[in-house]
Amino acid sequence: MLRLCLSGEYKVFANAIYRGKTREESTQVDHIIVSRYGIFVLETKCFKGKIITYPEAPESWLQIVGRRKYRVQNPLMQNYAHVKAVQKVTGVHSQKIHSYAVMAGQASFTYGMPERVYSIWGVIRKIQSYKAPVFTRGHVVSICRALSERRIKGGYWAARRHVEKLKRRGDDGSTTCHEDRPREEHLSPPQQEQQQ
C-alpha cells in the first residue's frame, strides 16, 4: 500500500530484519521509508477494540476487546529499538529519522490518538508533509544500499528465526496485522493465556 501511495522518490523496505547488538539478537522493522526528506520508521499494528493510553505509564497501553483486557506494548516504545537499528545500519543521525506507529486495524482510542500515531492514510499525509530535503540523491542511494546489504536475507525463514529468538527471550511481541488477538499479558483472569 505504501509503495502504491508514495511516489518513486520514496524507497520502501518492508519487514526488514537486522542484527541487534549481538549475533543472537535481531530486530524486525515493519516499514522503512527512505527519501530526500528523511527516513521514516513505521511500526504497524492491527489492534481492534478500544485502546486506552496513560501518560503516567507510556510504555504500555490497555486494549479492551469485549470483556477482555490486555496490556500491550506502546508501539512507539517498540519502534525505538527499530530506529536505533536503522541508525546503526545507515549511520544517519537520529534527527533525520522519524518514528511513527500506524494503526491498520479497527481500534478506537478512548482519549484520542496519541502524538506520532496515525492511520495508514494519516501517516502517508504526514510523510508527504516533509518538504525540506535533508539528504542528496546520492545519500539516498547510499542509505538504501546499506539497508539492503545489511538486511538479514532469508524471507520467511529469517522472520521465523527472529520470532523464535523472541520467544526464547520471553518477548514474543504484540499484535501484528496477521493476528486476531494480542499476545500480551491477559489481565482478567490473572493467568496468562497461550496465544496461537
mmCIF file of C-alpha atoms in Angstrom:
data_model
loop_
_atom_site.group_PDB
_atom_site.id
_atom_site.type_symbol
_atom_site.label_atom_id
_atom_site.label_comp_id
_atom_site.label_asym_id
_atom_site.label_seq_id
_atom_site.Cartn_x
_atom_site.Cartn_y
_atom_site.Cartn_z
ATOM 1 C CA MET A 1 0.000 0.000 0.000
ATOM 2 C CA LEU A 2 2.778 2.435 0.924
ATOM 3 C CA ARG A 3 4.603 1.720 -2.346
ATOM 4 C CA LEU A 4 1.428 2.474 -4.283
ATOM 5 C CA CYS A 5 0.619 5.699 -2.437
ATOM 6 C CA LEU A 6 4.085 7.230 -2.281
ATOM 7 C CA SER A 7 5.835 8.418 -5.435
ATOM 8 C CA GLY A 8 9.027 6.869 -6.791
ATOM 9 C CA GLU A 9 11.199 9.253 -4.808
ATOM 10 C CA TYR A 10 10.284 7.247 -1.681
ATOM 11 C CA LYS A 11 12.018 3.875 -1.295
ATOM 12 C CA VAL A 12 10.065 1.408 0.873
ATOM 13 C CA PHE A 13 11.612 -1.515 2.770
ATOM 14 C CA ALA A 14 9.026 -3.856 4.297
ATOM 15 C CA ASN A 15 9.563 -6.440 7.050
ATOM 16 C CA ALA A 16 13.300 -5.843 7.177
ATOM 17 C CA ILE A 17 15.301 -7.800 9.761
ATOM 18 C CA TYR A 18 18.659 -6.517 11.009
ATOM 19 C CA ARG A 19 21.206 -7.791 13.508
ATOM 20 C CA GLY A 20 20.967 -6.459 17.035
ATOM 21 C CA LYS A 21 23.768 -5.690 19.477
ATOM 22 C CA THR A 22 24.905 -9.320 19.473
ATOM 23 C CA ARG A 23 24.861 -12.059 16.836
ATOM 24 C CA GLU A 24 21.949 -13.690 18.658
ATOM 25 C CA GLU A 25 19.790 -10.558 18.626
ATOM 26 C CA SER A 26 17.784 -9.260 15.705
ATOM 27 C CA THR A 27 15.149 -6.606 15.173
ATOM 28 C CA GLN A 28 12.327 -6.700 12.623
ATOM 29 C CA VAL A 29 11.179 -3.356 11.238
ATOM 30 C CA ASP A 30 7.725 -3.265 9.653
ATOM 31 C CA HIS A 31 8.472 -0.422 7.224
ATOM 32 C CA ILE A 32 11.416 1.839 6.489
ATOM 33 C CA ILE A 33 10.806 4.633 4.005
ATOM 34 C CA VAL A 34 13.832 6.481 2.657
ATOM 35 C CA SER A 35 13.557 9.797 0.847
ATOM 36 C CA ARG A 36 15.442 13.044 0.444
ATOM 37 C CA TYR A 37 13.188 14.372 3.235
ATOM 38 C CA GLY A 38 14.291 11.882 5.871
ATOM 39 C CA ILE A 39 13.963 8.273 6.930
ATOM 40 C CA PHE A 40 10.590 7.157 8.282
ATOM 41 C CA VAL A 41 10.434 4.077 10.513
ATOM 42 C CA LEU A 42 6.940 2.642 10.954
ATOM 43 C CA GLU A 43 5.615 0.116 13.463
ATOM 44 C CA THR A 44 2.290 -1.178 12.144
ATOM 45 C CA LYS A 45 -0.383 -2.589 14.448
ATOM 46 C CA CYS A 46 -3.739 -4.123 13.673
ATOM 47 C CA PHE A 47 -5.482 -3.646 17.009
ATOM 48 C CA LYS A 48 -9.214 -3.946 17.478
ATOM 49 C CA GLY A 49 -11.474 -2.903 20.337
ATOM 50 C CA LYS A 50 -10.707 0.137 22.480
ATOM 51 C CA ILE A 51 -7.247 1.426 23.326
ATOM 52 C CA ILE A 52 -6.589 3.422 26.481
ATOM 53 C CA THR A 53 -3.280 5.237 26.830
ATOM 54 C CA TYR A 54 -1.930 6.504 30.128
ATOM 55 C CA PRO A 55 0.547 9.418 30.262
ATOM 56 C CA GLU A 56 1.876 8.107 33.589
ATOM 57 C CA ALA A 57 2.638 4.690 32.008
ATOM 58 C CA PRO A 58 3.809 5.493 28.476
ATOM 59 C CA GLU A 59 5.478 2.112 27.942
ATOM 60 C CA SER A 60 2.171 0.254 27.668
ATOM 61 C CA TRP A 61 -1.409 0.690 26.539
ATOM 62 C CA LEU A 62 -4.573 -1.068 27.648
ATOM 63 C CA GLN A 63 -6.547 -2.843 24.919
ATOM 64 C CA ILE A 64 -10.148 -3.809 25.646
ATOM 65 C CA VAL A 65 -11.735 -6.370 23.335
ATOM 66 C CA GLY A 66 -15.225 -7.240 24.531
ATOM 67 C CA ARG A 67 -14.807 -8.077 28.231
ATOM 68 C CA ARG A 68 -11.133 -8.940 27.964
ATOM 69 C CA LYS A 69 -8.352 -6.530 28.812
ATOM 70 C CA TYR A 70 -4.801 -6.800 27.542
ATOM 71 C CA ARG A 71 -1.722 -4.805 28.417
ATOM 72 C CA VAL A 72 0.101 -4.176 25.114
ATOM 73 C CA GLN A 73 3.439 -2.538 24.489
ATOM 74 C CA ASN A 74 3.272 1.029 23.219
ATOM 75 C CA PRO A 75 4.329 0.625 19.561
ATOM 76 C CA LEU A 76 6.320 3.868 19.719
ATOM 77 C CA MET A 77 8.418 2.382 22.528
ATOM 78 C CA GLN A 78 8.840 -0.780 20.464
ATOM 79 C CA ASN A 79 9.834 1.323 17.462
ATOM 80 C CA TYR A 80 12.628 2.992 19.465
ATOM 81 C CA ALA A 81 14.754 -0.165 19.045
ATOM 82 C CA HIS A 82 13.940 -0.179 15.334
ATOM 83 C CA VAL A 83 15.091 3.432 14.952
ATOM 84 C CA LYS A 84 18.346 2.555 16.746
ATOM 85 C CA ALA A 85 18.869 -0.385 14.359
ATOM 86 C CA VAL A 86 18.290 1.871 11.333
ATOM 87 C CA GLN A 87 20.721 4.407 12.812
ATOM 88 C CA LYS A 88 23.352 1.704 13.293
ATOM 89 C CA VAL A 89 22.924 0.341 9.759
ATOM 90 C CA THR A 90 22.867 3.713 7.974
ATOM 91 C CA GLY A 91 24.994 5.945 10.196
ATOM 92 C CA VAL A 92 22.297 8.631 9.910
ATOM 93 C CA HIS A 93 21.749 10.996 12.859
ATOM 94 C CA SER A 94 18.514 10.434 14.785
ATOM 95 C CA GLN A 95 17.216 13.929 13.909
ATOM 96 C CA LYS A 96 16.750 12.748 10.316
ATOM 97 C CA ILE A 97 14.891 9.577 11.331
ATOM 98 C CA HIS A 98 11.188 9.871 12.133
ATOM 99 C CA SER A 99 9.342 7.241 14.184
ATOM 100 C CA TYR A 100 5.605 6.637 13.779
ATOM 101 C CA ALA A 101 3.090 3.978 14.752
ATOM 102 C CA VAL A 102 0.462 3.068 12.178
ATOM 103 C CA MET A 103 -2.930 1.736 13.234
ATOM 104 C CA ALA A 104 -4.227 -0.501 10.456
ATOM 105 C CA GLY A 105 -6.988 -2.148 12.478
ATOM 106 C CA GLN A 106 -10.383 -1.045 13.724
ATOM 107 C CA ALA A 107 -9.369 0.038 17.242
ATOM 108 C CA SER A 108 -10.649 3.298 18.675
ATOM 109 C CA PHE A 109 -8.698 5.407 21.137
ATOM 110 C CA THR A 110 -10.678 6.402 24.220
ATOM 111 C CA TYR A 111 -8.730 9.643 24.696
ATOM 112 C CA GLY A 112 -7.874 10.326 21.053
ATOM 113 C CA MET A 113 -4.972 9.065 19.011
ATOM 114 C CA PRO A 114 -1.635 9.858 20.678
ATOM 115 C CA GLU A 115 1.009 12.029 19.081
ATOM 116 C CA ARG A 116 3.011 10.217 16.336
ATOM 117 C CA VAL A 117 0.282 7.564 15.963
ATOM 118 C CA TYR A 118 -1.609 7.633 12.663
ATOM 119 C CA SER A 119 -3.983 5.731 10.431
ATOM 120 C CA ILE A 120 -2.475 4.453 7.177
ATOM 121 C CA TRP A 121 -3.698 7.487 5.232
ATOM 122 C CA GLY A 122 -2.671 9.801 8.059
ATOM 123 C CA VAL A 123 0.925 8.571 8.048
ATOM 124 C CA ILE A 124 1.115 8.897 4.257
ATOM 125 C CA ARG A 125 -0.008 12.539 4.545
ATOM 126 C CA LYS A 126 2.479 13.081 7.403
ATOM 127 C CA ILE A 127 5.381 11.654 5.378
ATOM 128 C CA GLN A 128 4.409 13.771 2.361
ATOM 129 C CA SER A 129 4.275 16.889 4.563
ATOM 130 C CA TYR A 130 8.075 16.879 4.856
ATOM 131 C CA LYS A 131 9.215 19.209 2.076
ATOM 132 C CA ALA A 132 12.737 20.301 3.068
ATOM 133 C CA PRO A 133 15.406 17.942 1.700
ATOM 134 C CA VAL A 134 17.869 16.654 4.314
ATOM 135 C CA PHE A 135 19.701 14.212 2.001
ATOM 136 C CA THR A 136 21.077 14.466 -1.503
ATOM 137 C CA ARG A 137 20.028 11.890 -4.083
ATOM 138 C CA GLY A 138 23.464 10.317 -3.610
ATOM 139 C CA HIS A 139 22.876 9.988 0.136
ATOM 140 C CA VAL A 140 19.520 8.302 -0.521
ATOM 141 C CA VAL A 141 21.237 5.764 -2.792
ATOM 142 C CA SER A 142 23.918 5.093 -0.128
ATOM 143 C CA ILE A 143 21.324 4.703 2.642
ATOM 144 C CA CYS A 144 19.238 2.311 0.527
ATOM 145 C CA ARG A 145 22.346 0.296 -0.337
ATOM 146 C CA ALA A 146 23.275 -0.004 3.355
ATOM 147 C CA LEU A 147 19.727 -1.055 4.287
ATOM 148 C CA SER A 148 19.692 -3.657 1.502
ATOM 149 C CA GLU A 149 23.167 -5.057 2.148
ATOM 150 C CA ARG A 150 22.856 -5.301 5.946
ATOM 151 C CA ARG A 151 19.362 -6.804 5.859
ATOM 152 C CA ILE A 152 19.248 -10.409 7.032
ATOM 153 C CA LYS A 153 18.368 -12.460 3.979
ATOM 154 C CA GLY A 154 16.019 -15.407 4.037
ATOM 155 C CA GLY A 155 12.482 -14.014 3.796
ATOM 156 C CA TYR A 156 10.054 -16.306 5.575
ATOM 157 C CA TRP A 157 12.785 -18.335 7.313
ATOM 158 C CA ALA A 158 14.585 -15.240 8.599
ATOM 159 C CA ALA A 159 11.299 -13.943 10.020
ATOM 160 C CA ARG A 160 10.602 -17.312 11.616
ATOM 161 C CA ARG A 161 14.072 -17.416 13.248
ATOM 162 C CA HIS A 162 13.509 -13.868 14.532
ATOM 163 C CA VAL A 163 10.202 -14.879 16.181
ATOM 164 C CA GLU A 164 11.829 -17.984 17.707
ATOM 165 C CA LYS A 165 14.585 -15.815 19.218
ATOM 166 C CA LEU A 166 11.949 -13.516 20.715
ATOM 167 C CA LYS A 167 10.106 -16.482 22.200
ATOM 168 C CA ARG A 168 13.315 -17.833 23.763
ATOM 169 C CA ARG A 169 13.863 -14.387 25.254
ATOM 170 C CA GLY A 170 10.319 -14.418 26.605
ATOM 171 C CA ASP A 171 9.219 -11.471 24.471
ATOM 172 C CA ASP A 172 7.116 -12.673 21.578
ATOM 173 C CA GLY A 173 5.939 -9.203 20.615
ATOM 174 C CA SER A 174 2.425 -7.943 20.278
ATOM 175 C CA THR A 175 -0.326 -7.900 17.706
ATOM 176 C CA THR A 176 0.532 -7.547 14.047
ATOM 177 C CA CYS A 177 -1.951 -7.361 11.216
ATOM 178 C CA HIS A 178 -1.680 -11.109 10.678
ATOM 179 C CA GLU A 179 -3.098 -11.933 14.093
ATOM 180 C CA ASP A 180 -6.575 -11.664 15.544
ATOM 181 C CA ARG A 181 -5.643 -11.226 19.192
ATOM 182 C CA PRO A 182 -2.899 -9.587 21.211
ATOM 183 C CA ARG A 183 -0.104 -11.793 22.502
ATOM 184 C CA GLU A 184 0.408 -9.721 25.585
ATOM 185 C CA GLU A 185 -0.472 -10.426 29.177
ATOM 186 C CA HIS A 186 -4.163 -11.186 29.705
ATOM 187 C CA LEU A 187 -5.368 -9.120 32.661
ATOM 188 C CA SER A 188 -8.617 -10.865 33.595
ATOM 189 C CA PRO A 189 -8.484 -13.607 34.845
ATOM 190 C CA PRO A 190 -4.920 -13.244 36.116
ATOM 191 C CA GLN A 191 -3.331 -16.272 34.432
ATOM 192 C CA GLN A 192 -1.603 -15.703 31.110
ATOM 193 C CA GLU A 193 -3.348 -17.063 28.051
ATOM 194 C CA GLN A 194 -1.370 -19.003 25.453
ATOM 195 C CA GLN A 195 -1.995 -17.355 22.086
ATOM 196 C CA GLN A 196 -1.869 -19.156 18.724
#
